[in-house]
C-alpha cells in the first residue's frame, strides 16, 4: 500500500510519461496482461489509456488490471491511468567515483610550496 507522499511523487513522475498501451474495444485480454507484465517489470511505472470505444471506464480498467499485475493504481485522470509495481529486477548500481587519495593532495601541496619558495628565493637574490 502506498502512502500519500509516495503516491504524489509517483504522480509527478508519471506526468511526463506517454501512455504505452491503450485498452480498446476488445477490453482486457490475457495477451494485454502478459505485455503489461513485461512493461511493468522493465519500467515500474506505466501509463495506460482507455479508448472511447471501450466499454470500460478508466477506473474500471485500472481496478481490473491492477490486481492481475499485483500493481497499485497511482492515479486515474480522464481516460488515462497510472500503475506502479516495484520491479523484480535489482537496479544496477552506479559505480562510485574513486576518492582522491590524501597522498596525492599532499604531493600537490608540497609541489606548490616548492614553487612558491623558489620564486621567493629568486626575488631575494635579485
PDB file of C-alpha atoms in Angstrom:
ATOM      1  CA  UNK A   1       0.000   0.000   0.000  1.00  0.00           C
ATOM      2  CA  UNK A   2       1.354   3.384  -0.995  1.00  0.00           C
ATOM      3  CA  UNK A   3       1.433   6.361   1.329  1.00  0.00           C
ATOM      4  CA  UNK A   4       0.059   9.683   0.110  1.00  0.00           C
ATOM      5  CA  UNK A   5       3.595  11.085  -0.237  1.00  0.00           C
ATOM      6  CA  UNK A   6       4.724   8.121  -2.320  1.00  0.00           C
ATOM      7  CA  UNK A   7       1.598   8.380  -4.458  1.00  0.00           C
ATOM      8  CA  UNK A   8       2.181  12.117  -5.002  1.00  0.00           C
ATOM      9  CA  UNK A   9       5.799  11.521  -6.011  1.00  0.00           C
ATOM     10  CA  UNK A  10       4.793   8.796  -8.470  1.00  0.00           C
ATOM     11  CA  UNK A  11       2.044  11.016  -9.902  1.00  0.00           C
ATOM     12  CA  UNK A  12       4.564  13.776 -10.531  1.00  0.00           C
ATOM     13  CA  UNK A  13       6.912  11.333 -12.286  1.00  0.00           C
ATOM     14  CA  UNK A  14       4.033   9.989 -14.384  1.00  0.00           C
ATOM     15  CA  UNK A  15       3.046  13.423 -15.712  1.00  0.00           C
ATOM     16  CA  UNK A  16       5.822  13.364 -18.297  1.00  0.00           C
ATOM     17  CA  UNK A  17       5.022   9.810 -19.420  1.00  0.00           C
ATOM     18  CA  UNK A  18       3.005   8.985 -22.507  1.00  0.00           C
ATOM     19  CA  UNK A  19       0.552   6.063 -22.442  1.00  0.00           C
ATOM     20  CA  UNK A  20       2.315   2.912 -23.637  1.00  0.00           C
ATOM     21  CA  UNK A  21      -0.841   0.802 -24.017  1.00  0.00           C
ATOM     22  CA  UNK A  22      -4.431   1.544 -24.899  1.00  0.00           C
ATOM     23  CA  UNK A  23      -7.359  -0.577 -23.811  1.00  0.00           C
ATOM     24  CA  UNK A  24      -9.746  -0.807 -26.737  1.00  0.00           C
ATOM     25  CA  UNK A  25     -12.960  -2.381 -27.880  1.00  0.00           C
ATOM     26  CA  UNK A  26     -11.792  -5.919 -27.070  1.00  0.00           C
ATOM     27  CA  UNK A  27     -11.254  -4.998 -23.403  1.00  0.00           C
ATOM     28  CA  UNK A  28      -8.629  -6.624 -21.201  1.00  0.00           C
ATOM     29  CA  UNK A  29      -7.288  -9.892 -22.611  1.00  0.00           C
ATOM     30  CA  UNK A  30      -4.608 -12.292 -21.383  1.00  0.00           C
ATOM     31  CA  UNK A  31      -2.316 -11.084 -24.173  1.00  0.00           C
ATOM     32  CA  UNK A  32      -2.528  -7.499 -22.915  1.00  0.00           C
ATOM     33  CA  UNK A  33      -1.900  -8.646 -19.345  1.00  0.00           C
ATOM     34  CA  UNK A  34       1.266 -10.505 -20.466  1.00  0.00           C
ATOM     35  CA  UNK A  35       2.552  -7.434 -22.316  1.00  0.00           C
ATOM     36  CA  UNK A  36       1.763  -5.216 -19.343  1.00  0.00           C
ATOM     37  CA  UNK A  37       3.608  -7.648 -17.067  1.00  0.00           C
ATOM     38  CA  UNK A  38       6.752  -7.249 -19.177  1.00  0.00           C
ATOM     39  CA  UNK A  39       6.371  -3.474 -19.339  1.00  0.00           C
ATOM     40  CA  UNK A  40       5.832  -3.008 -15.614  1.00  0.00           C
ATOM     41  CA  UNK A  41       8.840  -5.223 -14.837  1.00  0.00           C
ATOM     42  CA  UNK A  42      11.012  -3.075 -17.066  1.00  0.00           C
ATOM     43  CA  UNK A  43       9.677   0.351 -16.056  1.00  0.00           C
ATOM     44  CA  UNK A  44       7.920   0.031 -12.668  1.00  0.00           C
ATOM     45  CA  UNK A  45       5.676   2.995 -13.554  1.00  0.00           C
ATOM     46  CA  UNK A  46       3.418   2.808 -16.603  1.00  0.00           C
ATOM     47  CA  UNK A  47       0.652   4.960 -18.009  1.00  0.00           C
ATOM     48  CA  UNK A  48      -2.246   3.424 -19.918  1.00  0.00           C
ATOM     49  CA  UNK A  49      -5.131   4.874 -21.846  1.00  0.00           C
ATOM     50  CA  UNK A  50      -8.688   3.755 -22.480  1.00  0.00           C
ATOM     51  CA  UNK A  51     -10.101   4.401 -25.942  1.00  0.00           C
ATOM     52  CA  UNK A  52     -13.538   5.881 -26.414  1.00  0.00           C
ATOM     53  CA  UNK A  53     -14.952   2.714 -27.996  1.00  0.00           C
ATOM     54  CA  UNK A  54     -14.051   0.645 -24.908  1.00  0.00           C
ATOM     55  CA  UNK A  55     -16.917  -0.431 -22.678  1.00  0.00           C
ATOM     56  CA  UNK A  56     -14.819   0.104 -19.549  1.00  0.00           C
ATOM     57  CA  UNK A  57     -14.087   3.428 -17.903  1.00  0.00           C
ATOM     58  CA  UNK A  58     -10.505   4.231 -16.922  1.00  0.00           C
ATOM     59  CA  UNK A  59     -11.289   3.496 -13.243  1.00  0.00           C
ATOM     60  CA  UNK A  60     -12.876   0.140 -14.104  1.00  0.00           C
ATOM     61  CA  UNK A  61      -9.956  -0.838 -16.316  1.00  0.00           C
ATOM     62  CA  UNK A  62      -7.428   0.186 -13.640  1.00  0.00           C
ATOM     63  CA  UNK A  63      -9.303  -1.765 -10.948  1.00  0.00           C
ATOM     64  CA  UNK A  64      -9.465  -4.797 -13.261  1.00  0.00           C
ATOM     65  CA  UNK A  65      -5.806  -4.777 -14.367  1.00  0.00           C
ATOM     66  CA  UNK A  66      -4.028  -3.794 -11.132  1.00  0.00           C
ATOM     67  CA  UNK A  67      -4.803  -6.983  -9.144  1.00  0.00           C
ATOM     68  CA  UNK A  68      -3.822  -9.190 -12.090  1.00  0.00           C
ATOM     69  CA  UNK A  69      -0.408  -7.496 -12.211  1.00  0.00           C
ATOM     70  CA  UNK A  70      -0.034  -7.115  -8.455  1.00  0.00           C
ATOM     71  CA  UNK A  71       0.282  -3.371  -9.029  1.00  0.00           C
ATOM     72  CA  UNK A  72      -1.012  -0.241  -7.318  1.00  0.00           C
ATOM     73  CA  UNK A  73      -3.268   2.270  -9.028  1.00  0.00           C
ATOM     74  CA  UNK A  74      -1.442   5.590  -8.651  1.00  0.00           C
ATOM     75  CA  UNK A  75      -3.841   7.904 -10.462  1.00  0.00           C
ATOM     76  CA  UNK A  76      -6.859   7.918 -12.752  1.00  0.00           C
ATOM     77  CA  UNK A  77      -7.400  11.089 -14.758  1.00  0.00           C
ATOM     78  CA  UNK A  78      -9.897  11.237 -17.586  1.00  0.00           C
ATOM     79  CA  UNK A  79      -9.287   8.289 -19.904  1.00  0.00           C
ATOM     80  CA  UNK A  80      -5.765   7.600 -18.612  1.00  0.00           C
ATOM     81  CA  UNK A  81      -4.473   5.805 -15.558  1.00  0.00           C
ATOM     82  CA  UNK A  82      -1.102   5.078 -13.974  1.00  0.00           C
ATOM     83  CA  UNK A  83       0.037   1.797 -12.431  1.00  0.00           C
ATOM     84  CA  UNK A  84       3.106   1.144 -10.283  1.00  0.00           C
ATOM     85  CA  UNK A  85       4.772  -2.011  -9.056  1.00  0.00           C
ATOM     86  CA  UNK A  86       8.245  -2.478  -7.662  1.00  0.00           C
ATOM     87  CA  UNK A  87      10.362  -4.284 -10.231  1.00  0.00           C
ATOM     88  CA  UNK A  88      11.553  -7.826  -9.602  1.00  0.00           C
ATOM     89  CA  UNK A  89      14.928  -6.984 -11.135  1.00  0.00           C
ATOM     90  CA  UNK A  90      17.542  -5.393  -8.894  1.00  0.00           C
ATOM     91  CA  UNK A  91      18.558  -1.954 -10.148  1.00  0.00           C
ATOM     92  CA  UNK A  92      22.154  -1.702 -11.340  1.00  0.00           C
ATOM     93  CA  UNK A  93      24.166   0.460  -9.003  1.00  0.00           C
ATOM     94  CA  UNK A  94      26.256   3.247 -10.426  1.00  0.00           C
ATOM     95  CA  UNK A  95      29.964   2.859  -9.796  1.00  0.00           C
ATOM     96  CA  UNK A  96      31.258   5.318  -7.236  1.00  0.00           C
ATOM     97  CA  UNK A  97      33.873   7.828  -8.219  1.00  0.00           C
ATOM     98  CA  UNK A  98      37.258   6.968  -6.758  1.00  0.00           C
ATOM     99  CA  UNK A  99      38.254   9.240  -3.921  1.00  0.00           C
ATOM    100  CA  UNK A 100      41.282  11.458  -4.302  1.00  0.00           C
ATOM    101  CA  UNK A 101      43.957   9.976  -2.129  1.00  0.00           C
ATOM    102  CA  UNK A 102      45.411  12.212   0.574  1.00  0.00           C
ATOM    103  CA  UNK A 103      48.935  11.345  -0.591  1.00  0.00           C
ATOM    104  CA  UNK A 104      48.199  12.892  -3.979  1.00  0.00           C
ATOM    105  CA  UNK A 105      46.929  16.050  -2.299  1.00  0.00           C
ATOM    106  CA  UNK A 106      49.990  16.208  -0.067  1.00  0.00           C
ATOM    107  CA  UNK A 107      52.320  15.890  -3.067  1.00  0.00           C
ATOM    108  CA  UNK A 108      50.440  18.603  -4.939  1.00  0.00           C
ATOM    109  CA  UNK A 109      50.610  20.940  -1.939  1.00  0.00           C
ATOM    110  CA  UNK A 110      54.331  20.257  -1.461  1.00  0.00           C
ATOM    111  CA  UNK A 111      54.934  20.994  -5.121  1.00  0.00           C
ATOM    112  CA  UNK A 112      53.087  24.328  -4.810  1.00  0.00           C
ATOM    113  CA  UNK A 113      55.141  25.259  -1.739  1.00  0.00           C
ATOM    114  CA  UNK A 114      58.350  24.390  -3.561  1.00  0.00           C
ATOM    115  CA  UNK A 115      57.379  26.624  -6.499  1.00  0.00           C
ATOM    116  CA  UNK A 116      56.484  29.477  -4.134  1.00  0.00           C
ATOM    117  CA  UNK A 117      59.770  29.083  -2.215  1.00  0.00           C
ATOM    118  CA  UNK A 118      61.860  29.110  -5.407  1.00  0.00           C
ATOM    119  CA  UNK A 119      60.072  32.239  -6.599  1.00  0.00           C
ATOM    120  CA  UNK A 120      60.704  33.970  -3.260  1.00  0.00           C
ATOM    121  CA  UNK A 121      64.378  32.974  -3.287  1.00  0.00           C
ATOM    122  CA  UNK A 122      64.782  34.346  -6.829  1.00  0.00           C
ATOM    123  CA  UNK A 123      63.277  37.675  -5.726  1.00  0.00           C
ATOM    124  CA  UNK A 124      65.623  37.905  -2.728  1.00  0.00           C
ATOM    125  CA  UNK A 125      68.661  37.115  -4.908  1.00  0.00           C
ATOM    126  CA  UNK A 126      67.905  39.937  -7.343  1.00  0.00           C
TER     127      UNK A 126
END
